[in-house]
């Protein structure tokens, strides 16, 4: 198998080659490679999936299955500020659905979408392990606990002004 990435433009080729180079062409490296691609691109583009498929000899369907199984991975670019609302049991019981509704209303987008300016995206997550702070939302991993729709609105306004 050829170690070169055949995934489109020169810049992508170089970036994917750099990502793939440290890994042996072994299927057991799939998740680590996907993680590196997610870090580099902010999501896992189709061209990168094709390059990984060729490099590891893994069918595209299998790669897609892994990407969609783990919530860590995304097939779409996320906004500069990824806002995730926890819908786990503790958060849901304490009103996280109202927070999510307020977020969708404020940004004018739905879960899984990104604002037209690329600044915000919305994600609905399951338990993030902060049940004692329920309900919880995060912005790029920063946790906001004991959240209310009002707190969400204040935080989003601050990020809008950055």
Coordinates of C-alpha atoms in Angstrom, one line a residue:
X1 CA 0.0 0.0 0.0
X2 CA 1.2 3.5 -0.8
X3 CA 1.8 5.8 2.2
X4 CA 0.8 8.9 0.3
X5 CA -2.6 10.5 0.9
X6 CA -4.7 11.0 -2.2
X7 CA -7.3 13.3 -0.7
X8 CA -7.5 16.3 -2.9
X9 CA -5.8 19.7 -2.7
X10 CA -2.1 20.0 -1.9
X11 CA -2.6 21.5 1.6
X12 CA -4.9 18.6 2.6
X13 CA -2.4 16.1 1.2
X14 CA 0.3 17.5 3.4
X15 CA -1.9 17.7 6.5
X16 CA -3.2 14.1 6.0
X17 CA 0.3 12.8 5.2
X18 CA 1.5 14.4 8.5
X19 CA -1.4 12.8 10.4
X20 CA -1.0 9.3 8.9
X21 CA 2.8 9.2 8.9
X22 CA 3.4 8.2 12.6
X23 CA 0.9 5.3 12.3
X24 CA 1.5 1.8 11.0
X25 CA -0.9 0.7 8.3
X26 CA -2.9 -1.3 10.8
X27 CA -6.6 -1.2 11.3
X28 CA -6.1 -0.9 15.1
X29 CA -5.0 2.7 14.6
X30 CA -8.3 3.9 13.1
X31 CA -9.6 5.6 16.2
X32 CA -6.4 7.4 17.0
X33 CA -6.1 8.6 13.4
X34 CA -9.7 9.8 13.4
X35 CA -9.0 11.6 16.6
X36 CA -6.0 13.4 15.0
X37 CA -8.1 14.3 12.0
X38 CA -10.8 15.7 14.2
X39 CA -8.2 17.8 16.1
X40 CA -6.6 19.1 12.9
X41 CA -9.8 19.9 10.9
X42 CA -12.5 20.3 13.6
X43 CA -14.4 17.5 11.9
X44 CA -13.7 14.5 9.6
X45 CA -14.0 15.5 6.0
X46 CA -14.9 13.0 3.3
X47 CA -11.5 13.4 1.6
X48 CA -9.8 12.5 4.9
X49 CA -12.0 9.4 5.3
X50 CA -11.0 8.3 1.8
X51 CA -7.3 8.8 2.6
X52 CA -7.7 6.8 5.8
X53 CA -9.6 4.1 4.0
X54 CA -6.8 3.8 1.4
X55 CA -4.0 4.0 4.0
X56 CA -5.4 1.4 6.4
X57 CA -7.3 -0.8 3.9
X58 CA -10.5 -0.3 5.8
X59 CA -13.8 0.1 4.0
X60 CA -15.4 3.5 4.0
X61 CA -18.6 2.0 5.6
X62 CA -16.6 0.9 8.6
X63 CA -14.9 4.3 9.0
X64 CA -18.3 6.0 8.7
X65 CA -19.7 3.6 11.3
X66 CA -16.9 4.4 13.8
X67 CA -17.4 8.2 13.2
X68 CA -21.1 8.1 13.8
X69 CA -20.8 5.8 16.8
X70 CA -18.6 8.1 18.8
X71 CA -20.1 11.5 19.6
X72 CA -16.5 12.9 19.8
X73 CA -16.3 12.8 16.0
X74 CA -18.2 15.0 13.6
X75 CA -18.9 14.8 9.9
X76 CA -19.7 18.5 9.6
X77 CA -17.6 21.5 10.5
X78 CA -18.5 23.0 13.9
X79 CA -18.7 26.7 14.7
X80 CA -15.9 28.7 16.3
X81 CA -18.0 28.2 19.5
X82 CA -19.6 24.8 19.8
X83 CA -22.4 25.0 22.4
X84 CA -23.4 21.6 23.8
X85 CA -26.4 21.2 26.1
X86 CA -26.5 18.1 28.2
X87 CA -29.7 16.1 27.9
X88 CA -28.7 13.3 30.3
X89 CA -31.2 12.3 32.9
X90 CA -30.1 14.7 35.8
X91 CA -29.9 17.7 33.4
X92 CA -33.1 16.9 31.6
X93 CA -35.1 16.5 34.9
X94 CA -33.7 19.9 36.0
X95 CA -34.7 21.7 32.8
X96 CA -32.0 21.4 30.2
X97 CA -34.6 21.1 27.5
X98 CA -35.6 24.8 28.2
X99 CA -32.0 25.8 27.9
X100 CA -31.7 24.0 24.5
X101 CA -34.9 25.6 23.3
X102 CA -33.6 29.1 24.3
X103 CA -30.3 28.4 22.5
X104 CA -32.0 27.3 19.3
X105 CA -34.2 30.4 19.4
X106 CA -31.3 32.7 20.1
X107 CA -29.1 31.4 17.4
X108 CA -31.8 30.6 14.8
X109 CA -30.4 27.1 14.2
X110 CA -31.2 23.6 15.3
X111 CA -29.1 20.8 16.9
X112 CA -26.3 19.7 14.5
X113 CA -26.3 23.0 12.6
X114 CA -23.9 25.9 12.4
X115 CA -24.8 29.6 12.1
X116 CA -24.2 31.1 8.6
X117 CA -21.3 33.2 9.9
X118 CA -19.6 30.0 11.2
X119 CA -19.5 31.4 14.8
X120 CA -21.8 29.0 16.6
X121 CA -22.9 25.4 16.4
X122 CA -25.3 23.5 18.6
X123 CA -24.9 20.0 20.0
X124 CA -27.1 17.9 22.2
X125 CA -25.1 15.6 24.4
X126 CA -25.7 12.9 26.9
X127 CA -24.2 12.9 30.4
X128 CA -20.9 14.8 30.6
X129 CA -20.3 13.8 34.2
X130 CA -21.3 17.0 35.9
X131 CA -24.6 15.8 37.3
X132 CA -24.1 17.7 40.6
X133 CA -24.1 20.9 38.6
X134 CA -27.3 20.0 36.5
X135 CA -28.5 21.4 34.3
X136 CA -25.2 21.9 32.3
X137 CA -24.1 23.3 29.0
X138 CA -20.6 23.8 27.6
X139 CA -19.0 26.2 25.2
X140 CA -15.9 24.6 23.6
X141 CA -15.7 22.3 26.6
X142 CA -16.0 25.0 29.3
X143 CA -18.7 23.9 31.7
X144 CA -21.6 26.2 32.8
X145 CA -23.5 24.5 35.7
X146 CA -26.7 25.3 37.5
X147 CA -27.7 26.7 34.1
X148 CA -30.8 28.7 33.3
X149 CA -32.1 30.1 30.0
X150 CA -31.0 33.5 31.3
X151 CA -27.5 32.3 32.1
X152 CA -27.3 30.8 28.6
X153 CA -28.4 34.0 27.0
X154 CA -25.8 36.0 29.0
X155 CA -23.0 33.6 28.0
X156 CA -24.0 33.6 24.3
X157 CA -24.2 37.4 24.3
X158 CA -20.6 37.5 25.6
X159 CA -19.4 35.1 22.9
X160 CA -21.2 37.1 20.2
X161 CA -19.2 40.2 21.2
X162 CA -15.9 38.4 21.0

